[in-house]
CSV table of C-alpha atoms in Angstrom, one decimal:
chain,number,residue,atom,x,y,z
A,1,GLN,CA,0.0,0.0,0.0
A,2,VAL,CA,1.4,3.4,-1.0
A,3,GLN,CA,1.7,5.6,2.0
A,4,LEU,CA,3.4,8.7,3.3
A,5,VAL,CA,3.9,9.4,7.0
A,6,GLU,CA,5.2,12.8,8.2
A,7,SER,CA,6.9,13.4,11.5
A,8,GLY,CA,9.1,15.9,13.3
A,9,GLY,CA,6.6,18.7,13.9
A,10,GLY,CA,6.4,20.5,17.2
A,11,VAL,CA,6.6,23.8,19.0
A,12,VAL,CA,9.7,25.9,18.3
A,13,GLN,CA,10.8,29.4,19.0
A,14,PRO,CA,11.2,32.0,16.2
A,15,GLY,CA,14.7,31.8,14.7
A,16,ARG,CA,15.2,28.1,15.6
A,17,SER,CA,15.3,25.1,13.3
A,18,LEU,CA,13.3,22.0,12.8
A,19,ARG,CA,13.6,19.0,10.4
A,20,LEU,CA,10.5,17.3,9.1
A,21,SER,CA,10.6,13.7,7.8
A,22,CYS,CA,8.3,12.0,5.3
A,23,ALA,CA,8.6,8.2,5.3
A,24,ALA,CA,7.4,6.5,2.2
A,25,SER,CA,6.2,2.9,1.9
A,26,GLY,CA,4.8,0.9,-1.0
A,27,PHE,CA,6.9,2.8,-3.6
A,28,THR,CA,10.5,4.1,-4.1
A,29,LEU,CA,10.9,7.8,-3.6
A,30,GLY,CA,13.6,8.0,-6.2
A,31,ASN,CA,11.1,7.3,-8.9
A,32,TYR,CA,8.9,10.3,-8.2
A,33,GLY,CA,8.9,14.0,-7.8
A,34,MET,CA,8.0,14.9,-4.2
A,35,HIS,CA,6.4,18.0,-2.8
A,36,TRP,CA,6.0,19.7,0.6
A,37,VAL,CA,2.7,21.6,1.0
A,38,ARG,CA,1.5,23.5,4.1
A,39,GLN,CA,-1.7,24.8,5.5
A,40,ALA,CA,-1.7,27.6,8.0
A,41,PRO,CA,-4.5,27.7,10.6
A,42,GLY,CA,-7.7,28.8,8.9
A,43,LYS,CA,-6.0,29.2,5.5
A,44,GLY,CA,-5.8,27.3,2.3
A,45,LEU,CA,-3.1,25.0,1.1
A,46,GLU,CA,0.2,26.6,0.0
A,47,TRP,CA,2.9,24.8,-2.0
A,48,VAL,CA,6.3,25.0,-0.2
A,49,ALA,CA,8.9,23.0,-2.0
A,50,VAL,CA,9.6,20.3,-4.5
A,51,MET,CA,12.4,17.9,-5.3
A,52,SER,CA,12.7,16.1,-8.7
A,53,TYR,CA,12.9,12.3,-8.8
A,54,ASP,CA,16.7,12.4,-9.6
A,55,GLU,CA,17.3,15.1,-6.9
A,56,ASP,CA,18.8,17.4,-9.5
A,57,ASP,CA,16.0,20.1,-9.2
A,58,HIS,CA,14.8,21.8,-6.0
A,59,PHE,CA,12.4,24.7,-6.1
A,60,TYR,CA,11.0,26.7,-3.2
A,61,THR,CA,8.2,29.2,-2.7
A,62,ASP,CA,9.7,32.7,-2.3
A,63,SER,CA,8.9,33.0,1.4
A,64,VAL,CA,11.1,30.0,2.4
A,65,LYS,CA,14.0,30.4,-0.1
A,66,GLY,CA,17.3,30.4,1.7
A,67,ARG,CA,15.7,29.0,4.9
A,68,PHE,CA,14.2,25.6,3.9
A,69,THR,CA,16.0,22.7,2.2
A,70,VAL,CA,14.5,19.5,0.7
A,71,SER,CA,16.6,16.4,0.8
A,72,ARG,CA,16.2,12.7,0.6
A,73,ASP,CA,17.8,9.5,2.1
A,74,ASN,CA,17.3,6.7,-0.4
A,75,SER,CA,18.4,4.0,2.0
A,76,LYS,CA,15.6,5.0,4.3
A,77,ASN,CA,13.1,5.9,1.5
A,78,THR,CA,12.5,9.1,3.4
A,79,LEU,CA,12.1,12.8,2.3
A,80,TYR,CA,13.1,15.6,4.6
A,81,LEU,CA,12.4,19.3,5.0
A,82,GLU,CA,15.1,21.2,6.9
A,83,MET,CA,13.6,24.4,8.2
A,84,ASN,CA,15.9,27.1,9.5
A,85,SER,CA,15.3,30.6,10.8
A,86,LEU,CA,11.7,29.8,11.5
A,87,ARG,CA,9.2,32.6,11.6
A,88,THR,CA,5.7,32.8,13.2
A,89,GLU,CA,4.2,32.8,9.7
A,90,ASP,CA,5.7,29.3,9.1
A,91,THR,CA,3.2,27.9,11.6
A,92,ALA,CA,1.1,25.3,9.7
A,93,VAL,CA,0.4,21.7,9.1
A,94,TYR,CA,3.0,20.4,6.7
A,95,TYR,CA,2.2,17.7,4.2
A,96,CYS,CA,4.4,15.7,1.9
A,97,ALA,CA,2.9,14.5,-1.4
A,98,LYS,CA,4.0,12.6,-4.4
A,99,VAL,CA,3.2,13.0,-8.0
A,100,PRO,CA,2.2,10.1,-10.3
A,101,GLY,CA,5.5,10.0,-12.2
A,102,TYR,CA,8.9,11.5,-12.9
A,103,ASN,CA,7.6,14.9,-13.7
A,104,PHE,CA,7.2,16.9,-10.5
A,105,TRP,CA,5.1,19.5,-12.4
A,106,ASP,CA,1.9,17.5,-11.9
A,107,TYR,CA,-1.0,16.8,-9.6
A,108,MET,CA,-0.4,15.2,-6.3
A,109,ASP,CA,-1.8,11.7,-6.1
A,110,VAL,CA,-0.8,10.5,-2.6
A,111,TRP,CA,-0.6,12.7,0.5
A,112,GLY,CA,0.5,12.1,4.1
A,113,LYS,CA,-1.7,13.1,7.1
A,114,GLY,CA,0.6,16.0,7.9
A,115,THR,CA,2.7,17.1,10.9
A,116,THR,CA,2.0,20.3,12.8
A,117,VAL,CA,4.7,23.0,13.2
A,118,THR,CA,4.0,25.8,15.6
A,119,VAL,CA,6.5,28.7,15.8
A,120,SER,CA,5.9,30.7,18.9
A,121,SER,CA,7.9,32.4,21.6
B,1,GLU,CA,0.7,33.0,-10.1
B,2,ILE,CA,-2.7,31.5,-11.0
B,3,VAL,CA,-5.4,32.1,-8.4
B,4,LEU,CA,-8.0,29.4,-7.9
B,5,THR,CA,-11.3,30.6,-6.5
B,6,GLN,CA,-13.7,28.0,-5.1
B,7,SER,CA,-17.4,28.6,-4.5
B,8,PRO,CA,-19.3,28.4,-2.4
B,9,ALA,CA,-17.2,28.4,0.7
B,10,THR,CA,-19.7,26.2,2.5
B,11,LEU,CA,-22.4,24.0,1.0
B,12,SER,CA,-25.1,22.7,3.4
B,13,LEU,CA,-26.9,19.7,2.1
B,14,SER,CA,-28.6,16.5,3.2
B,15,PRO,CA,-27.5,13.0,2.5
B,16,GLY,CA,-28.8,11.8,-0.9
B,17,GLU,CA,-28.8,15.3,-2.4
B,18,PRO,CA,-26.5,16.2,-5.3
B,19,ALA,CA,-23.6,18.6,-4.8
B,20,THR,CA,-22.0,21.0,-7.3
B,21,LEU,CA,-18.7,22.7,-6.4
B,22,SER,CA,-17.0,25.3,-8.5
B,23,CYS,CA,-13.4,26.2,-9.1
B,24,ARG,CA,-12.5,29.2,-11.2
B,25,ALA,CA,-8.9,29.9,-12.4
B,26,SER,CA,-7.6,33.4,-12.9
B,27,GLN,CA,-6.3,32.4,-16.3
B,28,SER,CA,-6.6,29.5,-18.6
B,29,ILE,CA,-5.1,26.2,-17.3
B,30,GLY,CA,-6.5,23.9,-20.0
B,31,SER,CA,-7.5,20.7,-18.2
B,32,ASP,CA,-4.7,20.7,-15.7
B,33,LEU,CA,-6.9,20.6,-12.7
B,34,ALA,CA,-7.2,18.1,-9.8
B,35,TRP,CA,-9.8,17.8,-7.0
B,36,CYS,CA,-9.0,16.4,-3.6
B,37,GLN,CA,-11.1,15.6,-0.5
B,38,GLN,CA,-9.8,16.5,2.9
B,39,LYS,CA,-11.2,15.2,6.3
B,40,PRO,CA,-9.9,16.3,9.7
B,41,GLY,CA,-6.9,14.3,10.8
B,42,GLN,CA,-6.7,12.4,7.5
B,43,ALA,CA,-4.5,12.6,4.5
B,44,PRO,CA,-6.0,14.5,1.6
B,45,ARG,CA,-7.4,12.1,-1.0
B,46,LEU,CA,-7.1,12.6,-4.8
B,47,LEU,CA,-10.6,12.3,-6.5
B,48,ILE,CA,-10.2,13.7,-10.0
B,49,TYR,CA,-7.3,14.7,-12.2
B,50,ALA,CA,-7.1,16.1,-15.7
B,51,ALA,CA,-10.3,17.9,-14.8
B,52,GLY,CA,-12.5,14.9,-15.5
B,53,THR,CA,-10.6,11.6,-14.8
B,54,ARG,CA,-11.5,9.7,-11.6
B,55,ALA,CA,-8.6,8.5,-9.6
B,56,THR,CA,-8.2,4.8,-8.7
B,57,ASP,CA,-11.0,3.5,-6.5
B,58,ILE,CA,-13.0,6.7,-6.5
B,59,PRO,CA,-16.8,6.0,-6.7
B,60,ALA,CA,-18.7,6.9,-9.8
B,61,ARG,CA,-20.8,9.4,-7.9
B,62,PHE,CA,-17.9,11.8,-8.2
B,63,SER,CA,-17.4,13.5,-11.5
B,64,GLY,CA,-15.4,16.5,-12.7
B,65,SER,CA,-15.9,18.7,-15.7
B,66,GLY,CA,-14.6,21.9,-17.3
B,67,SER,CA,-11.6,23.4,-19.0
B,68,GLY,CA,-9.9,26.7,-19.4
B,69,THR,CA,-11.0,28.7,-16.4
B,70,GLU,CA,-14.2,27.1,-15.2
B,71,PHE,CA,-14.3,23.7,-13.5
B,72,THR,CA,-16.9,21.8,-11.6
B,73,LEU,CA,-16.9,18.8,-9.2
B,74,SER,CA,-20.2,17.1,-8.9
B,75,ILE,CA,-21.3,14.5,-6.4
B,76,SER,CA,-24.5,12.8,-7.7
B,77,SER,CA,-25.9,11.7,-4.3
B,78,LEU,CA,-24.1,12.6,-1.1
B,79,GLN,CA,-23.2,9.8,1.2
B,80,SER,CA,-22.4,10.3,4.9
B,81,GLU,CA,-18.7,9.8,4.2
B,82,ASP,CA,-18.7,12.6,1.6
B,83,PHE,CA,-19.1,15.4,4.1
B,84,ALA,CA,-15.7,17.0,4.0
B,85,VAL,CA,-13.6,19.8,2.6
B,86,TYR,CA,-12.9,19.7,-1.2
B,87,PHE,CA,-10.1,21.7,-2.8
B,88,CYS,CA,-8.9,22.1,-6.4
B,89,GLN,CA,-5.2,22.2,-7.5
B,90,GLN,CA,-3.8,23.5,-10.8
B,91,TYR,CA,-0.7,22.1,-12.4
B,92,ASN,CA,-0.6,24.0,-15.6
B,93,LYS,CA,1.7,26.9,-14.6
B,94,TRP,CA,4.3,27.3,-11.9
B,95,PRO,CA,4.0,27.6,-9.0
B,96,LEU,CA,1.4,25.0,-8.3
B,97,THR,CA,-1.6,26.5,-6.6
B,98,PHE,CA,-4.6,25.5,-4.7
B,99,GLY,CA,-8.1,26.8,-4.2
B,100,GLY,CA,-9.3,27.9,-0.8
B,101,GLY,CA,-11.6,24.9,-0.4
B,102,THR,CA,-15.4,24.2,-0.2
B,103,LYS,CA,-16.7,22.7,3.0
B,104,VAL,CA,-19.7,20.3,2.3
B,105,GLU,CA,-21.6,20.0,5.6
B,106,ILE,CA,-24.7,18.2,6.7
B,107,LYS,CA,-27.8,20.4,6.7
């Protein structure tokens, strides 16, 4: 069964760091583009970052550029989102999602349940 | 960036009734639109992609239509498990964007 499970969320002070994990099962991460999407309290979904299937391409929404980094551990079949210099506006539920094939510029066909990040002093 | 506007924000209906949800794009996106269902504490679930193609294991009561800037998700007869939030996603132009969602609630 194809599944994504996020973890690593929590409460953190502004300016601190956090690393989110997205463990994949039922498929090989290296064959698919993978996205991070977030949803702030009471708001809609916002695309955050993407990594291509071959790890050659990484793209980020403007508000997290230079602060967030997507990476992957193929041996663990796990995707990561390293978040540095966190701001209160980064407070959200963070989802990882896969696309149906190699091309990351596509719809998201499998999502995780999300992990909650709260940035507060 | 392409803005997706969903309407209505909330739809209050009874089980067995049909539902019609709208998603309007700020510019043409062809048929590059997906619909997902979201329930509290659960992973969002893909329902429709390419504007009108049902995803695997999605019941036939769900259907999608439209192209260009106007899209519709229809549920022919609401079941108890269908009361949820529905959002659209476009993948025609970068960055990928999402609609604000429509909540289908029990009347």
